[in-house]
PDB file of C-alpha atoms in Angstrom:
ATOM      1  CA  UNK A 494     -33.355 -79.877 -34.630  1.00  0.00           C
ATOM      2  CA  UNK A 495     -34.083 -76.331 -33.487  1.00  0.00           C
ATOM      3  CA  UNK A 496     -35.096 -75.223 -30.001  1.00  0.00           C
ATOM      4  CA  UNK A 497     -38.733 -74.719 -31.010  1.00  0.00           C
ATOM      5  CA  UNK A 498     -39.127 -78.338 -32.101  1.00  0.00           C
ATOM      6  CA  UNK A 499     -36.855 -80.035 -29.565  1.00  0.00           C
ATOM      7  CA  UNK A 500     -38.379 -81.950 -26.642  1.00  0.00           C
ATOM      8  CA  UNK A 501     -38.627 -80.470 -23.154  1.00  0.00           C
ATOM      9  CA  UNK A 502     -37.452 -83.699 -21.543  1.00  0.00           C
ATOM     10  CA  UNK A 503     -35.343 -86.467 -23.038  1.00  0.00           C
ATOM     11  CA  UNK A 504     -34.031 -89.773 -21.725  1.00  0.00           C
ATOM     12  CA  UNK A 505     -30.474 -90.538 -22.789  1.00  0.00           C
ATOM     13  CA  UNK A 506     -27.596 -92.541 -21.413  1.00  0.00           C
ATOM     14  CA  UNK A 507     -25.150 -90.753 -19.141  1.00  0.00           C
ATOM     15  CA  UNK A 508     -22.369 -91.402 -21.638  1.00  0.00           C
ATOM     16  CA  UNK A 509     -24.083 -88.842 -23.909  1.00  0.00           C
ATOM     17  CA  UNK A 510     -24.694 -86.071 -21.341  1.00  0.00           C
ATOM     18  CA  UNK A 511     -21.448 -84.154 -21.921  1.00  0.00           C
ATOM     19  CA  UNK A 512     -21.720 -84.476 -25.710  1.00  0.00           C
ATOM     20  CA  UNK A 513     -25.203 -82.963 -25.894  1.00  0.00           C
ATOM     21  CA  UNK A 514     -24.445 -80.338 -23.221  1.00  0.00           C
ATOM     22  CA  UNK A 515     -21.417 -79.197 -25.259  1.00  0.00           C
ATOM     23  CA  UNK A 516     -23.700 -78.913 -28.311  1.00  0.00           C
ATOM     24  CA  UNK A 517     -26.057 -76.670 -26.276  1.00  0.00           C
ATOM     25  CA  UNK A 518     -28.807 -79.268 -26.637  1.00  0.00           C
ATOM     26  CA  UNK A 519     -29.194 -79.512 -22.840  1.00  0.00           C
ATOM     27  CA  UNK A 520     -29.695 -76.672 -20.385  1.00  0.00           C
ATOM     28  CA  UNK A 521     -28.099 -76.137 -16.987  1.00  0.00           C
ATOM     29  CA  UNK A 522     -30.583 -77.384 -14.359  1.00  0.00           C
ATOM     30  CA  UNK A 523     -28.257 -76.896 -11.363  1.00  0.00           C
ATOM     31  CA  UNK A 524     -30.592 -74.502  -9.538  1.00  0.00           C
ATOM     32  CA  UNK A 525     -33.320 -77.176  -9.521  1.00  0.00           C
ATOM     33  CA  UNK A 526     -31.186 -80.044  -8.220  1.00  0.00           C
ATOM     34  CA  UNK A 527     -30.177 -80.861  -4.645  1.00  0.00           C
ATOM     35  CA  UNK A 528     -26.906 -82.755  -5.196  1.00  0.00           C
ATOM     36  CA  UNK A 529     -27.040 -84.193  -1.675  1.00  0.00           C
ATOM     37  CA  UNK A 530     -29.972 -86.367  -2.776  1.00  0.00           C
ATOM     38  CA  UNK A 531     -27.709 -88.358  -5.118  1.00  0.00           C
ATOM     39  CA  UNK A 532     -24.746 -90.667  -4.797  1.00  0.00           C
ATOM     40  CA  UNK A 533     -21.722 -88.523  -5.794  1.00  0.00           C
ATOM     41  CA  UNK A 534     -20.533 -90.604  -8.789  1.00  0.00           C
ATOM     42  CA  UNK A 535     -24.103 -90.659 -10.139  1.00  0.00           C
ATOM     43  CA  UNK A 536     -24.527 -86.881 -10.145  1.00  0.00           C
ATOM     44  CA  UNK A 537     -20.970 -86.491 -11.513  1.00  0.00           C
ATOM     45  CA  UNK A 538     -22.121 -88.332 -14.652  1.00  0.00           C
ATOM     46  CA  UNK A 539     -24.667 -85.542 -15.188  1.00  0.00           C
ATOM     47  CA  UNK A 540     -21.967 -82.871 -15.573  1.00  0.00           C
ATOM     48  CA  UNK A 541     -19.286 -81.972 -18.101  1.00  0.00           C
ATOM     49  CA  UNK A 542     -15.786 -82.877 -16.906  1.00  0.00           C
ATOM     50  CA  UNK A 543     -14.358 -79.873 -15.058  1.00  0.00           C
ATOM     51  CA  UNK A 544     -17.727 -78.131 -14.688  1.00  0.00           C
ATOM     52  CA  UNK A 545     -20.099 -77.951 -11.735  1.00  0.00           C
ATOM     53  CA  UNK A 546     -23.154 -77.344 -13.934  1.00  0.00           C
ATOM     54  CA  UNK A 547     -25.722 -80.154 -13.905  1.00  0.00           C
ATOM     55  CA  UNK A 548     -27.376 -81.035 -17.220  1.00  0.00           C
ATOM     56  CA  UNK A 549     -29.238 -84.230 -16.311  1.00  0.00           C
ATOM     57  CA  UNK A 550     -30.508 -86.383 -13.469  1.00  0.00           C
ATOM     58  CA  UNK A 551     -29.309 -89.910 -12.749  1.00  0.00           C
ATOM     59  CA  UNK A 552     -31.849 -92.466 -13.927  1.00  0.00           C
ATOM     60  CA  UNK A 553     -30.753 -96.083 -13.725  1.00  0.00           C
ATOM     61  CA  UNK A 554     -28.273 -96.162 -10.876  1.00  0.00           C
ATOM     62  CA  UNK A 555     -27.191 -99.700 -10.140  1.00  0.00           C
ATOM     63  CA  UNK A 556     -24.334-101.815  -8.889  1.00  0.00           C
ATOM     64  CA  UNK A 557     -21.974-104.056 -10.806  1.00  0.00           C
ATOM     65  CA  UNK A 558     -21.321-107.650  -9.876  1.00  0.00           C
ATOM     66  CA  UNK A 559     -18.039-109.535  -9.850  1.00  0.00           C
ATOM     67  CA  UNK A 560     -18.134-113.320  -9.849  1.00  0.00           C
ATOM     68  CA  UNK A 561     -15.330-115.294  -8.283  1.00  0.00           C
ATOM     69  CA  UNK A 562     -14.147-118.849  -7.643  1.00  0.00           C
ATOM     70  CA  UNK A 563     -15.057-119.686  -4.042  1.00  0.00           C
ATOM     71  CA  UNK A 564     -12.322-122.308  -3.870  1.00  0.00           C
ATOM     72  CA  UNK A 565      -9.730-119.552  -4.346  1.00  0.00           C
ATOM     73  CA  UNK A 566     -11.274-116.566  -2.558  1.00  0.00           C
ATOM     74  CA  UNK A 567     -12.611-118.502   0.457  1.00  0.00           C
ATOM     75  CA  UNK A 568      -9.128-119.076   1.732  1.00  0.00           C
ATOM     76  CA  UNK A 569      -7.707-118.248   5.202  1.00  0.00           C
ATOM     77  CA  UNK A 570      -5.061-116.116   3.465  1.00  0.00           C
ATOM     78  CA  UNK A 571      -7.692-113.967   1.754  1.00  0.00           C
ATOM     79  CA  UNK A 572     -10.326-111.800   3.437  1.00  0.00           C
ATOM     80  CA  UNK A 573     -12.487-109.506   1.271  1.00  0.00           C
ATOM     81  CA  UNK A 574     -13.413-106.626   3.558  1.00  0.00           C
ATOM     82  CA  UNK A 575     -12.587-103.577   1.405  1.00  0.00           C
ATOM     83  CA  UNK A 576     -11.153-102.505  -1.971  1.00  0.00           C
ATOM     84  CA  UNK A 577      -7.542-102.912  -0.783  1.00  0.00           C
ATOM     85  CA  UNK A 578      -8.274-106.460   0.394  1.00  0.00           C
ATOM     86  CA  UNK A 579      -9.880-107.165  -2.981  1.00  0.00           C
ATOM     87  CA  UNK A 580      -6.719-105.954  -4.770  1.00  0.00           C
ATOM     88  CA  UNK A 581      -4.592-108.116  -2.477  1.00  0.00           C
ATOM     89  CA  UNK A 582      -6.810-111.121  -3.255  1.00  0.00           C
ATOM     90  CA  UNK A 583      -6.445-110.478  -6.999  1.00  0.00           C
ATOM     91  CA  UNK A 584      -2.655-110.380  -6.696  1.00  0.00           C
ATOM     92  CA  UNK A 585      -2.721-113.655  -4.730  1.00  0.00           C
ATOM     93  CA  UNK A 586      -4.922-115.266  -7.388  1.00  0.00           C
ATOM     94  CA  UNK A 587      -2.493-114.124 -10.101  1.00  0.00           C
ATOM     95  CA  UNK A 588       0.333-115.781  -8.171  1.00  0.00           C
ATOM     96  CA  UNK A 589      -1.619-119.048  -7.919  1.00  0.00           C
ATOM     97  CA  UNK A 590      -2.370-118.991 -11.646  1.00  0.00           C
ATOM     98  CA  UNK A 591       1.236-118.089 -12.530  1.00  0.00           C
ATOM     99  CA  UNK A 592       2.593-120.854 -10.272  1.00  0.00           C
ATOM    100  CA  UNK A 593       0.050-123.276 -11.754  1.00  0.00           C
ATOM    101  CA  UNK A 594      -1.503-123.927  -8.333  1.00  0.00           C
ATOM    102  CA  UNK A 595      -4.974-122.821  -9.386  1.00  0.00           C
ATOM    103  CA  UNK A 596      -7.705-125.383 -10.166  1.00  0.00           C
ATOM    104  CA  UNK A 597      -7.167-127.223 -13.458  1.00  0.00           C
ATOM    105  CA  UNK A 598      -8.302-125.268 -16.507  1.00  0.00           C
ATOM    106  CA  UNK A 599      -8.680-122.003 -14.598  1.00  0.00           C
ATOM    107  CA  UNK A 600      -7.129-119.004 -16.265  1.00  0.00           C
ATOM    108  CA  UNK A 601      -9.186-116.237 -14.644  1.00  0.00           C
ATOM    109  CA  UNK A 602     -10.642-116.169 -11.135  1.00  0.00           C
ATOM    110  CA  UNK A 603     -12.909-113.164 -11.576  1.00  0.00           C
ATOM    111  CA  UNK A 604     -15.406-112.344 -14.307  1.00  0.00           C
ATOM    112  CA  UNK A 605     -17.594-109.373 -15.213  1.00  0.00           C
ATOM    113  CA  UNK A 606     -21.320-109.575 -15.730  1.00  0.00           C
ATOM    114  CA  UNK A 607     -22.317-108.583 -19.264  1.00  0.00           C
ATOM    115  CA  UNK A 608     -26.085-108.517 -19.342  1.00  0.00           C
ATOM    116  CA  UNK A 609     -26.247-107.258 -22.927  1.00  0.00           C
ATOM    117  CA  UNK A 610     -23.499-109.374 -24.419  1.00  0.00           C
ATOM    118  CA  UNK A 611     -19.957-108.425 -25.326  1.00  0.00           C
ATOM    119  CA  UNK A 612     -20.734-104.864 -26.432  1.00  0.00           C
ATOM    120  CA  UNK A 613     -21.232-103.605 -22.869  1.00  0.00           C
ATOM    121  CA  UNK A 614     -18.034-105.134 -21.478  1.00  0.00           C
ATOM    122  CA  UNK A 615     -16.253-101.759 -21.516  1.00  0.00           C
ATOM    123  CA  UNK A 616     -18.995-100.234 -19.350  1.00  0.00           C
ATOM    124  CA  UNK A 617     -18.540-103.024 -16.814  1.00  0.00           C
ATOM    125  CA  UNK A 618     -14.739-102.982 -16.936  1.00  0.00           C
ATOM    126  CA  UNK A 619     -14.332 -99.187 -16.878  1.00  0.00           C
ATOM    127  CA  UNK A 620     -15.823 -98.900 -13.401  1.00  0.00           C
ATOM    128  CA  UNK A 621     -13.188-101.215 -11.938  1.00  0.00           C
ATOM    129  CA  UNK A 622     -10.425 -99.536 -13.941  1.00  0.00           C
ATOM    130  CA  UNK A 623     -11.433 -96.071 -12.684  1.00  0.00           C
ATOM    131  CA  UNK A 624     -11.711 -97.312  -9.082  1.00  0.00           C
ATOM    132  CA  UNK A 625      -8.149 -98.619  -9.372  1.00  0.00           C
ATOM    133  CA  UNK A 626      -6.912 -95.216 -10.585  1.00  0.00           C
ATOM    134  CA  UNK A 627      -6.750 -96.067 -14.289  1.00  0.00           C
ATOM    135  CA  UNK A 628      -8.075 -94.130 -17.273  1.00  0.00           C
ATOM    136  CA  UNK A 629      -9.206 -95.031 -20.793  1.00  0.00           C
ATOM    137  CA  UNK A 630      -8.395 -91.756 -22.576  1.00  0.00           C
ATOM    138  CA  UNK A 631      -5.705 -89.220 -21.698  1.00  0.00           C
ATOM    139  CA  UNK A 632      -6.721 -85.967 -20.004  1.00  0.00           C
ATOM    140  CA  UNK A 633      -6.032 -84.137 -23.281  1.00  0.00           C
ATOM    141  CA  UNK A 634      -8.519 -86.587 -24.867  1.00  0.00           C
ATOM    142  CA  UNK A 635      -6.191 -87.371 -27.752  1.00  0.00           C
ATOM    143  CA  UNK A 636      -5.124 -90.963 -27.213  1.00  0.00           C
ATOM    144  CA  UNK A 637      -6.067 -94.204 -25.508  1.00  0.00           C
ATOM    145  CA  UNK A 638      -3.778 -94.902 -22.580  1.00  0.00           C
ATOM    146  CA  UNK A 639      -4.192 -98.586 -21.781  1.00  0.00           C
ATOM    147  CA  UNK A 640      -0.400 -99.234 -21.548  1.00  0.00           C
ATOM    148  CA  UNK A 641      -0.162 -96.595 -18.803  1.00  0.00           C
ATOM    149  CA  UNK A 642      -2.818 -98.493 -16.819  1.00  0.00           C
ATOM    150  CA  UNK A 643      -0.682-101.574 -16.294  1.00  0.00           C
ATOM    151  CA  UNK A 644      -0.754-101.162 -12.508  1.00  0.00           C
ATOM    152  CA  UNK A 645      -4.517-100.710 -12.417  1.00  0.00           C
ATOM    153  CA  UNK A 646      -5.034-103.729 -14.656  1.00  0.00           C
ATOM    154  CA  UNK A 647      -2.950-106.134 -12.554  1.00  0.00           C
TER     155      UNK A 647
END
């Protein structure tokens, strides 16, 4: 597609922004965008990693949902007031499961919503992994680094 026949505006998922910007298929629109109008992680998805240039605008900004077993989380020992408390609760749940003190048949206490089936599980999981300090691909972008994420995954 050449510039004369390409569209002026296109809707594409944020996972494609950096790819098309690197191919010079998107233009820098930074001078037209007030970053303060957007939630920081949302506008970050409209840039190339390491660049401050903006190539897109956030479109479908939403929240993710975690489901949990009330019988485990609603416990005097566990209070979910922030991310650290959530991590502490997860560790406590792992202990209950390991010590076989969890409800019968329960292997996992928390689940991810997958509105489109199994194919979007990575999108749901990645957010929690990144919040916990984990990564999917090394900074050099040459290998998957799941083993390094052991702490973030626990």
